[in-house]
Coordinates of C-alpha atoms in Angstrom, one line a residue:
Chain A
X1 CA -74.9 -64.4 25.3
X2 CA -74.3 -67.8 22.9
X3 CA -70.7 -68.6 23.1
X4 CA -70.8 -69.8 19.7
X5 CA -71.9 -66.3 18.4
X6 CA -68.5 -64.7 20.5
X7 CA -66.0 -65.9 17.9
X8 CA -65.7 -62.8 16.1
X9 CA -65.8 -60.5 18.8
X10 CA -62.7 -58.3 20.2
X11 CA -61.7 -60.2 23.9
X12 CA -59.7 -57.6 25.9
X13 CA -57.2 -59.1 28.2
X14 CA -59.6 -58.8 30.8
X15 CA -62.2 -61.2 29.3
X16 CA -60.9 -64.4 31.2
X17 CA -61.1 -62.3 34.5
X18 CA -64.3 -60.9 34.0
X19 CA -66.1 -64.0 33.3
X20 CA -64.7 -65.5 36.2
X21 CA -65.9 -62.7 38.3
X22 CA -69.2 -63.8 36.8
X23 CA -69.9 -61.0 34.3
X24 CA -72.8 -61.1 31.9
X25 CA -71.3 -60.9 28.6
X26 CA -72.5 -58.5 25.5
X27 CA -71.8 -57.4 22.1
X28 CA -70.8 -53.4 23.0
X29 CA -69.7 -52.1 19.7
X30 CA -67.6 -55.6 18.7
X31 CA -66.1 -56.1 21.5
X32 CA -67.3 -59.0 24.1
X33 CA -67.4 -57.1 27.5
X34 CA -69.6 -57.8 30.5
X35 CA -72.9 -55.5 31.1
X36 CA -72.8 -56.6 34.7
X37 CA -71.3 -59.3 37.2
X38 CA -74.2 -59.8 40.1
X39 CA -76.9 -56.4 40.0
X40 CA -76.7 -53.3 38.1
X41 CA -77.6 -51.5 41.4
X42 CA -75.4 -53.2 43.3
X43 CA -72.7 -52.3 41.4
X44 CA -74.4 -48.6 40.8
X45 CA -74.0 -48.1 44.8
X46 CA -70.2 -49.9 44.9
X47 CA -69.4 -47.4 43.0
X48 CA -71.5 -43.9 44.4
X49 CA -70.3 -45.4 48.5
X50 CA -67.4 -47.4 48.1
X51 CA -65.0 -48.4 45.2
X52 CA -65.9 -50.1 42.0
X53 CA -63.4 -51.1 38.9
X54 CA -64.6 -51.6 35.2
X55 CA -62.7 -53.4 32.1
X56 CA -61.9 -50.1 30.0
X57 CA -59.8 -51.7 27.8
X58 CA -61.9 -51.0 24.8
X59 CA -60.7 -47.7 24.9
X60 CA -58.5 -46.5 22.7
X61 CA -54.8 -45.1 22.9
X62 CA -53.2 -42.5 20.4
X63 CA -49.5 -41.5 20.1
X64 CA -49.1 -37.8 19.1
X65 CA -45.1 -36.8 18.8
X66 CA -43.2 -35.0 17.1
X67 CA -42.0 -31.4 17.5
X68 CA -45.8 -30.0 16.1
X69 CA -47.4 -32.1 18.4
X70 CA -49.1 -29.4 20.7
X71 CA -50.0 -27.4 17.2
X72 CA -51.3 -30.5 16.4
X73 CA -53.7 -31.1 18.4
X74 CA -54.7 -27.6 18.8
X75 CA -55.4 -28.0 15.2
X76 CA -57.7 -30.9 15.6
X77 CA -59.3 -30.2 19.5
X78 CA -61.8 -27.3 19.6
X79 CA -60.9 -26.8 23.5
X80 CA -56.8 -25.5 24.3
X81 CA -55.0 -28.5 24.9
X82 CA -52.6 -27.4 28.0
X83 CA -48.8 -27.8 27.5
X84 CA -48.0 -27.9 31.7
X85 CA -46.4 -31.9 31.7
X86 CA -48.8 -34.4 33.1
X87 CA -51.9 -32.4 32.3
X88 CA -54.5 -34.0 30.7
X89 CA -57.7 -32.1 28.6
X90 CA -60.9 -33.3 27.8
X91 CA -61.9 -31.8 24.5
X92 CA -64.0 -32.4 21.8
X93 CA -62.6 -33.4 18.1
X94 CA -65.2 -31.9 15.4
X95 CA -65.2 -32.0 11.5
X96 CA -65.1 -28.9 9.2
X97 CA -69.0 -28.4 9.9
X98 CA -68.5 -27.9 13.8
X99 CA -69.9 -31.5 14.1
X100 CA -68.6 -34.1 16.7
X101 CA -66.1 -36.9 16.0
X102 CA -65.0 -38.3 19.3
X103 CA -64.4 -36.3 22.7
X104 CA -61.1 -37.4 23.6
X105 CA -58.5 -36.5 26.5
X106 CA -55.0 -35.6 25.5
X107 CA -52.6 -36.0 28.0
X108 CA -48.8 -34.1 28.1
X109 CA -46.1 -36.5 28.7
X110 CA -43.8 -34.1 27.3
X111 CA -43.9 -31.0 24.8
X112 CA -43.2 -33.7 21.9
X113 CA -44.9 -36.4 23.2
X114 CA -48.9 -36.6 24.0
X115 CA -50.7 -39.8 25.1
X116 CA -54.5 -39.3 23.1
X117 CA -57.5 -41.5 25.3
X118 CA -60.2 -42.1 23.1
X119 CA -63.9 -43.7 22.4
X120 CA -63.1 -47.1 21.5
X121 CA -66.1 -47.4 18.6
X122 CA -63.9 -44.3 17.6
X123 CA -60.4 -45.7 17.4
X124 CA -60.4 -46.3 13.5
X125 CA -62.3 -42.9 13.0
X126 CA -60.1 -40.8 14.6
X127 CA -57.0 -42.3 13.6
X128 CA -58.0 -41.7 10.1
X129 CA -58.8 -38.1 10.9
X130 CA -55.8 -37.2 12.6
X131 CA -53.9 -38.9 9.7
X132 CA -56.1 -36.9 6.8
X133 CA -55.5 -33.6 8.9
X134 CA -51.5 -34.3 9.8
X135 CA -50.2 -33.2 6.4
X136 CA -47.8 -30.1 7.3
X137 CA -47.3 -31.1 11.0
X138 CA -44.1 -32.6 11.8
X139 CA -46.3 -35.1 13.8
X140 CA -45.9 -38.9 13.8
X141 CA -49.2 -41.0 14.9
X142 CA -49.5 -44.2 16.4
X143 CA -52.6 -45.9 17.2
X144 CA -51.5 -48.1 20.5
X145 CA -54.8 -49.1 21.5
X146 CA -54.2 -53.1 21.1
X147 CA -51.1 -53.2 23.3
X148 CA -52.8 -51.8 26.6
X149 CA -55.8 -53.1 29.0
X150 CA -57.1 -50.3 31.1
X151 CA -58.8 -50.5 34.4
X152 CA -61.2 -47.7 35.6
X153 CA -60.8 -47.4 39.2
X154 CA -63.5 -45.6 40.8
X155 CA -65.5 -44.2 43.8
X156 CA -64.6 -42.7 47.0
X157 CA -62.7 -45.2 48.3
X158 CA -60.9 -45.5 44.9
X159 CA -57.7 -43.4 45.6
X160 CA -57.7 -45.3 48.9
X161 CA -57.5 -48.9 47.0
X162 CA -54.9 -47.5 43.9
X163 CA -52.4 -45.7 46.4
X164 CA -52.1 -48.9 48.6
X165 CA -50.7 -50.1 45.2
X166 CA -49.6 -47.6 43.2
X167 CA -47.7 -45.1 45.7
X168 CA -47.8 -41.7 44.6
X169 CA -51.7 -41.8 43.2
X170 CA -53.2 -39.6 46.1
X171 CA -51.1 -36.6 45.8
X172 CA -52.3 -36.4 42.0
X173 CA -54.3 -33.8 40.9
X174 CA -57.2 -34.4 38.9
X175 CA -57.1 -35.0 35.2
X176 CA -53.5 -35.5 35.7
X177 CA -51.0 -38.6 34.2
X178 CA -48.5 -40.1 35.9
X179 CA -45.9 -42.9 34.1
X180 CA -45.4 -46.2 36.7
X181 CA -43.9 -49.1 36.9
X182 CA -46.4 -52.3 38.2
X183 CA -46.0 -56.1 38.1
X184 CA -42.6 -55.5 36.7
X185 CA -44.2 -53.7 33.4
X186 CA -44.8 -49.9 32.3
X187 CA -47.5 -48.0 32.6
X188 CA -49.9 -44.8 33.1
X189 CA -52.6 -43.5 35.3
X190 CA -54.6 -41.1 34.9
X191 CA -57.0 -39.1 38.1
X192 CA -59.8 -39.3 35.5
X193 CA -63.6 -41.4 35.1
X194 CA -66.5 -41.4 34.1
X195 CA -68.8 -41.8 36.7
X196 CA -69.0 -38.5 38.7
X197 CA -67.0 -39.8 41.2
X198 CA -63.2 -39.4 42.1
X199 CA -60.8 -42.3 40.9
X200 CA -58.2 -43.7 38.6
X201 CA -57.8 -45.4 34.9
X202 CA -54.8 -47.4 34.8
X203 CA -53.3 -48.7 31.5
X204 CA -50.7 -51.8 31.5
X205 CA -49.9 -54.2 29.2
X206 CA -51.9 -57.4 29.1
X207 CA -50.2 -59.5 31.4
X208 CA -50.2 -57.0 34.6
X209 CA -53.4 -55.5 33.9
X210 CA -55.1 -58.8 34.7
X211 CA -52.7 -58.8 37.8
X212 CA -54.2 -55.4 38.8
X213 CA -57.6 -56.5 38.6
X214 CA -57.0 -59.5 40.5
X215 CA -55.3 -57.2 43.2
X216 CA -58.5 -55.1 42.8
X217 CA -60.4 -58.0 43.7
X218 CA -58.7 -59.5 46.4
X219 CA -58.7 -56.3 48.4
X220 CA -62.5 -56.0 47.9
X221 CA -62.9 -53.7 45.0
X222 CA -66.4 -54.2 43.6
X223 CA -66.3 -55.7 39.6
X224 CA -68.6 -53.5 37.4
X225 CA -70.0 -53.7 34.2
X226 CA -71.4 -51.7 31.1
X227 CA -75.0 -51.6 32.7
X228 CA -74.1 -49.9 36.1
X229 CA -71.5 -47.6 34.1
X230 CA -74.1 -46.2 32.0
X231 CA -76.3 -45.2 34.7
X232 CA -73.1 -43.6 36.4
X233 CA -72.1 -41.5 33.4
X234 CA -75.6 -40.4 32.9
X235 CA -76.1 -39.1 36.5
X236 CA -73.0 -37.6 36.0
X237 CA -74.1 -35.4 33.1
X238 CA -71.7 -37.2 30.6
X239 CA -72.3 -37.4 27.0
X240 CA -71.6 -40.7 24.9
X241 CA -70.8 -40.2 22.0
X242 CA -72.3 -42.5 19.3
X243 CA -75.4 -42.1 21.1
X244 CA -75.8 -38.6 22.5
X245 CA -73.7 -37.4 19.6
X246 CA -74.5 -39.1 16.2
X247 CA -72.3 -36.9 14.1
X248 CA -74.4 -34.3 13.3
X249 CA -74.7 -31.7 16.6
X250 CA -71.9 -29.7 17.2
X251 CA -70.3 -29.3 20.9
X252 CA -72.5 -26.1 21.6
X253 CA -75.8 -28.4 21.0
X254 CA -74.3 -31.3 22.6
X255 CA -74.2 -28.3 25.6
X256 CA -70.3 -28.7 25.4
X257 CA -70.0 -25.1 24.9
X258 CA -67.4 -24.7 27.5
X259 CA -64.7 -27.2 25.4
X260 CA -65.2 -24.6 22.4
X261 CA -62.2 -22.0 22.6
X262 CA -63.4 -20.0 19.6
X263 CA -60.3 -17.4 19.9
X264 CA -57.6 -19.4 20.0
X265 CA -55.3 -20.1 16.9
X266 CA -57.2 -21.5 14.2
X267 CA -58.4 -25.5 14.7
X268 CA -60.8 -27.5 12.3
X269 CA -64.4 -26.6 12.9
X270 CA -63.4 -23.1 13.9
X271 CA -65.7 -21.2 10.9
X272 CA -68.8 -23.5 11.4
X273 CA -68.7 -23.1 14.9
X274 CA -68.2 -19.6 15.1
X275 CA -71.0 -18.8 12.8
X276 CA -73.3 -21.3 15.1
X277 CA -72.6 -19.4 18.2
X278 CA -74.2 -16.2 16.3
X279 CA -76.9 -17.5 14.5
X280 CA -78.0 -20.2 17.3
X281 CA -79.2 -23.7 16.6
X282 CA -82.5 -25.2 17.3
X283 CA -82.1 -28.1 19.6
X284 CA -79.7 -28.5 22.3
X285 CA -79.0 -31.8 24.3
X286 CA -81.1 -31.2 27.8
X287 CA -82.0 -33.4 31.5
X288 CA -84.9 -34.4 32.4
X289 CA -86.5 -36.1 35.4
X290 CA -89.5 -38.0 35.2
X291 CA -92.1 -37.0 38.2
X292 CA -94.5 -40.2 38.2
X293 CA -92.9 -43.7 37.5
X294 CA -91.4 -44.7 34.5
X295 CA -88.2 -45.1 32.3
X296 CA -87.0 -43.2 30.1
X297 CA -85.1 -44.8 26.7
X298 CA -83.2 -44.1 23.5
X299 CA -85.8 -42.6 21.4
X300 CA -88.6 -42.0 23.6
X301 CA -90.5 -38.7 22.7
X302 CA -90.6 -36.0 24.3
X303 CA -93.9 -33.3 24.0
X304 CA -94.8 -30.0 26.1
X305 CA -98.9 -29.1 25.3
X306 CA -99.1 -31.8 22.6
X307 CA -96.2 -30.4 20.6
X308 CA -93.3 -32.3 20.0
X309 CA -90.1 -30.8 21.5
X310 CA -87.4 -33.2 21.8
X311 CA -86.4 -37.0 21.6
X312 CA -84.3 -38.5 24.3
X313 CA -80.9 -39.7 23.5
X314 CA -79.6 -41.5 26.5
X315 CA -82.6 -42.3 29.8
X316 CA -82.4 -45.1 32.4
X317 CA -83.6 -45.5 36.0
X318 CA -81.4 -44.0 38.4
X319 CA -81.7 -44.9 42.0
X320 CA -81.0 -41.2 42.9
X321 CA -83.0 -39.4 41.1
X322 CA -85.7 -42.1 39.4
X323 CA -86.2 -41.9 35.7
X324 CA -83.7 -39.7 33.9
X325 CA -83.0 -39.0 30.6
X326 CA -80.9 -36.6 27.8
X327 CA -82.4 -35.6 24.7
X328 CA -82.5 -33.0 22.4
X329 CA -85.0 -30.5 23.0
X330 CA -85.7 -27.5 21.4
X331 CA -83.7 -24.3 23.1
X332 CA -86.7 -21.9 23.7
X333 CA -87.9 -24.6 26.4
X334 CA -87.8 -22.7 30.0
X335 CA -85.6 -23.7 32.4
X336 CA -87.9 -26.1 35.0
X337 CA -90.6 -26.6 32.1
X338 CA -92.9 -29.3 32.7
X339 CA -93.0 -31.9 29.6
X340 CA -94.2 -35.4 28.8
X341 CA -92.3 -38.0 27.7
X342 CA -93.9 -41.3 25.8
X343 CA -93.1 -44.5 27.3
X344 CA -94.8 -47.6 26.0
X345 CA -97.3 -45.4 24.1
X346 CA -98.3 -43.1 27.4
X347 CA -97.1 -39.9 28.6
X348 CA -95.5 -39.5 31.8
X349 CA -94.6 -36.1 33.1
X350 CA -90.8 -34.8 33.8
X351 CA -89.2 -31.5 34.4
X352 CA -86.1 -29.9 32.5
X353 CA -83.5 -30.0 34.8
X354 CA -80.1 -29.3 34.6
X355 CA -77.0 -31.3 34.2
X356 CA -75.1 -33.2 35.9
X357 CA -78.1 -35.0 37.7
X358 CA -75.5 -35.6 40.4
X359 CA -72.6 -33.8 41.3
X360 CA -70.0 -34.6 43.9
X361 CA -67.1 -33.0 44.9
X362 CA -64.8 -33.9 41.7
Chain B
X1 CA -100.8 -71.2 46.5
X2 CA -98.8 -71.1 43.4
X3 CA -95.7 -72.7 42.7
X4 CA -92.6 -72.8 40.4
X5 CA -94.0 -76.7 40.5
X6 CA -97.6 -76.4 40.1
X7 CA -97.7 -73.2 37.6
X8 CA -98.1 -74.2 33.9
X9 CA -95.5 -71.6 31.7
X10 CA -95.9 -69.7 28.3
X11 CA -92.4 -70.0 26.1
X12 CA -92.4 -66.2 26.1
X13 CA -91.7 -67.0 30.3
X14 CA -94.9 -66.2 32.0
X15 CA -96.2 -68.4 34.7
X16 CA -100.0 -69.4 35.3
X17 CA -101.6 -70.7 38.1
X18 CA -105.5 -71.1 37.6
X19 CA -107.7 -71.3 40.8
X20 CA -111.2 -70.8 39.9
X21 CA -111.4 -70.1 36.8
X22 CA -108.9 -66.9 37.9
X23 CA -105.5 -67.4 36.2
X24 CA -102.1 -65.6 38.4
X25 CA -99.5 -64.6 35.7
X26 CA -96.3 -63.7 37.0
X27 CA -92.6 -64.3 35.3
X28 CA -90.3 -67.2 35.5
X29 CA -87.1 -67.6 37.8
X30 CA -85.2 -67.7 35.0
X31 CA -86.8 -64.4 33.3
X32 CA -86.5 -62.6 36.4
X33 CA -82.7 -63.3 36.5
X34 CA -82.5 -62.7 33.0
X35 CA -84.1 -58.8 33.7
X36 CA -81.8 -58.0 36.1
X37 CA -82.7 -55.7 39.2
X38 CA -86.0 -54.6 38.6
X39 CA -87.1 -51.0 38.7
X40 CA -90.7 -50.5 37.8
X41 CA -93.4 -52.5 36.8
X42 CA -96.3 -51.1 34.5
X43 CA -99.4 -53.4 35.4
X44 CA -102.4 -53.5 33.6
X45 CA -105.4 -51.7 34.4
X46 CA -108.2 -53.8 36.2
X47 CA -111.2 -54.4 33.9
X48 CA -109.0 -54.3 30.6
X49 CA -110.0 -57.0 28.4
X50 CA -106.8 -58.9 27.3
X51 CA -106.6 -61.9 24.3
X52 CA -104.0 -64.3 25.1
X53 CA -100.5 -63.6 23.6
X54 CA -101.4 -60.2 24.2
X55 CA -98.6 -57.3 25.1
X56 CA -100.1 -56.3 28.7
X57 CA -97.7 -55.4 31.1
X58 CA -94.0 -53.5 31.0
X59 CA -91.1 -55.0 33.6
X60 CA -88.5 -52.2 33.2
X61 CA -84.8 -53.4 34.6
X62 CA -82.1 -50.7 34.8
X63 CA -81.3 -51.9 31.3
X64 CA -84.1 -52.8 29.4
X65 CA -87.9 -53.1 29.0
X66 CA -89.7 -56.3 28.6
X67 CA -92.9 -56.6 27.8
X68 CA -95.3 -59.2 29.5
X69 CA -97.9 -61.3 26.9
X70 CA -101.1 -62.9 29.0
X71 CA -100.9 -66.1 29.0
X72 CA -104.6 -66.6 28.6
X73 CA -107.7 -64.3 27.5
X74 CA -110.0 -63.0 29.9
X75 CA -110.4 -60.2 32.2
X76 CA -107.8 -57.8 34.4
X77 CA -109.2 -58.9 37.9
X78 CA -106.5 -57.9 39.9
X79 CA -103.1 -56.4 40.1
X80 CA -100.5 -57.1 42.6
X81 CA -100.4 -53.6 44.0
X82 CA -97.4 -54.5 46.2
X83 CA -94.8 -54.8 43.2
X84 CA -95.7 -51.2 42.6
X85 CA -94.4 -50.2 45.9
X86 CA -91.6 -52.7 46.0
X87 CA -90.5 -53.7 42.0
X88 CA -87.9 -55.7 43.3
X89 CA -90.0 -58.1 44.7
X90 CA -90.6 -60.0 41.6
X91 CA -86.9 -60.8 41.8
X92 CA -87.0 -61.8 45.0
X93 CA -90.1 -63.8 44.7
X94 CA -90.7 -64.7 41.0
X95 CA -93.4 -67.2 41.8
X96 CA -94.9 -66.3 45.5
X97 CA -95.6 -63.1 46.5
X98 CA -93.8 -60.8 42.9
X99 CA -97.2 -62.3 40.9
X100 CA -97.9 -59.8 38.8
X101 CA -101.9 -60.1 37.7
X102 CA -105.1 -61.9 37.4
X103 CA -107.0 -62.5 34.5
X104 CA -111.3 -64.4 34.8
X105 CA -109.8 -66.5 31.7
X106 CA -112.1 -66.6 29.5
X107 CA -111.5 -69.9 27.4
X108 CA -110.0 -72.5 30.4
X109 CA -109.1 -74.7 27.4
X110 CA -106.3 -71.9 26.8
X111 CA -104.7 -72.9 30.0
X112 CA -104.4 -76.5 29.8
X113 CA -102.1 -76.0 26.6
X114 CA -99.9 -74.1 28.6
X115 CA -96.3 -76.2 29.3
X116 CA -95.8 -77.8 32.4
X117 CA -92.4 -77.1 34.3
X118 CA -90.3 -79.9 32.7
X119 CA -91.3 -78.9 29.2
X120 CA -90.4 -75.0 30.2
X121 CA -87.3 -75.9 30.8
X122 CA -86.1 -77.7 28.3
X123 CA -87.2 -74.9 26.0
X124 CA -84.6 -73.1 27.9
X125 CA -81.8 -75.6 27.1
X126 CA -82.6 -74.9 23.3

């Protein structure tokens, strides 16, 4: 990308490293972050056989304390955000229509204190709506998101990697948080990803974050970009919001049903939801796997007997599984129907499958 | 045989290599690296009629999809069955064995406007 068109773009304190490492640099929602060092593939494969590590530090950081805070959140999380210390859960934050704002993980440091990991096109957003939605909560907010980098540590040689520098990190469970002290600065890590494999995220402060990656690096752990992430994420069944969620499909069409705790105290979204889950919905986000060659994109149509039935929201080429896409597609499709997608003006036949494409052991 | 030296380029990064009246097209070193791995390659169909400047082939990367303009008019001749088998080819081999097609050109005169190897490049310095 042209330098000169950079200026204005967010660096993370990773961007020195990463284009040292080689990375090819993009515009990913304002901020300048590499889509891939060497291959795509390559670092697809790191990643699925060995250990791969990816510049997260886009992503944001939200203080929640206070002596509401777990009411809080409760309030604002459509899934029940567990209170056990060092337990993380993955949730989705909706609006007063059951529609999708961010999905988000909140971590429990502490009955008053809860460490919020969110989307980082979402960091504004959801600070605002967490603010708007605070009044009568003795919470206090505090968007921390510039202060930290954040490494995402992953594969199945991952835990291997972290533990030979972060003692303690095999014997956590998953989607668990653990405070540490690194390259004489504080931090957290988290048994969490994105990819569908096992692995860590690891938040620092600037200066020993690019320590960690250099670390990384020295001991052989692969540098990955945006481009091989995507494909991992996908495979893995994992929506992206902003792109499989555009702020109109609620959790249940988003097939997030299982993050909607509907008889729980009462959280935002609760009514609309409720009433969604009775009356059904039309669309609901669904796999696919082409079965000639192709790939699938953002957009792509999809038709079963000449009818339209869907548009695909997220599609690449996997190298498991071939094309693959998620769209929304109309709910009365049967399970293993055989559709056609348009690519480049021709249809090419796929199945509905079900998600996750790929599913390991985490 | 053709060469990154002896192939004459379109600015949109096609090579052309005419033996014969036949024209090879494939994409430049520089595309190729600028794809990324490729994944699947959508040739033409033989016999399709194609004006140069045309959108006639699809190079699909994990990432994107670029499309592929003839560099001359003519005739489909031939396609390189052997990137459809093995897409990766045409990064390994931009400009030997990952050609992509062959066009009977039509109007040779289309071919000698085409830009030589030095002028290609320095479009790329731009």
């Amino acid at each position: 990308m042209n330098p000169e068109n950079t200026e204005n773009l967010k660096k993370t304190p990773l961007c020195a490293a990463c284009l040292e490492a080689g990375g090819k640099m993009v515009d990913f929602h304002g901020w300048f972050l590499p889509v891939q060092f060497d291959s795509i593939l390559a670092e697809h494969k790191a990643v699925r056989e060995a250990a791969g590590m990816f510049d997260v530090s886009h992503m944001g950081q939200i203080w929640v304390e206070g002596k509401d805070t777990w009411k809080f959140l409760q309030y604002v999380n459509t899934n029940i955000i567990k209170r056990t210390q060092f337990k993380g859960t993955y949730s989705h934050i909706v609006d007063e229509k059951g529609h999708i704002i961010d999905d988000a993980i909140s971590f429990a440091l502490s009955p008053e204190k809860y460490l919020v990991v969110v989307n980082a096109a979402c960091i504004d957003k959801d600070v605002a709506w967490f603010h708007k939605n605070a009044a009568g909560f003795s919470v206090k907010i505090t968007n921390d998101s510039d202060n930290w980098g954040m490494i995402a540590l992953q594969g199945p040689k991952a835990i291997e990697y972290a533990a030979a520098l972060i003692p303690g990190v095999q014997d956590m469970a998953r989607f668990t948080i653990k405070k540490i002290e690194l390259f004489g600065a504080e931090g957290y890590v988290t048994r969490t990803g994105y990819t569908g494999e096992d692995g860590v995220e690891v938040m620092l402060p600037p200066r020993a974050i690019v320590h960690l990656w250099d670390e990384l690096k020295a001991a052989g752990v692969k540098p990955c970009g945006l481009g091989a992430r995507d494909v991992l994420r996908l495979e893995a069944g994992y929506l992206l919001n902003g792109v499989d969620a555009t702020g109109t499909q609620s959790p249940y069409e988003a097939n997030c049903g299982w993050v909607v705790k509907l008889d729980k105290d009462y959280f935002i979204g609760q009514d609309a939801l409720s009433a969604q889950k009775v009356k059904g919905y039309r669309q609901r986000l669904t796999g696919f796997v082409l079965t000639a060659p192709g790939v699938p994109r953002e957009g792509c149509k999809i038709f079963k007997d000449g009818k339209e039935v869907g548009r695909v929201t997220s599609g690449t080429f996997s190298p498991l599984f071939k094309g693959i896409a998620m769209g929304y597609a109309d709910t009365d499709l049967p399970e293993d129907a055989t559709v056609e997608i348009e690519i480049h003006g021709r249809l090419i036949p796929a199945k509905k499958v079900k998600t996750p494409f790929y599913q390991n052991r985490v | 045989m053709h060469t990154a030296e002896n192939s004459k380029y379109a600015k949109t990064h096609e090579w052309a290599y005419m033996d014969n009246g036949v024209v090879t097209v494939g994409i430049s070193e520089y595309a190729q690296q600028e794809i990324g791995d490729i994944v699947f390659v959508d040739l033409p169909k033989i016999g399709t009629a194609v004006t140069a400047g045309q959108n006639c082939c699809v190079i699909e990367s994990v990432k994107s999809a670029s499309e592929i303009y003839a560099p001359v008019s003519g005739e489909i001749v031939e396609v390189n069955e052997a990137v459809n088998a093995d897409p990766a080819l045409v990064n390994r081999a931009a400009h030997g064995d990952g050609w992509l097609f062959k066009i009977k050109a039509a109007k040779p005169e289309e071919y000698d406007v085409l830009l030589d190897l030095k002028t290609y490049k320095e479009t790329l310095d731009k």
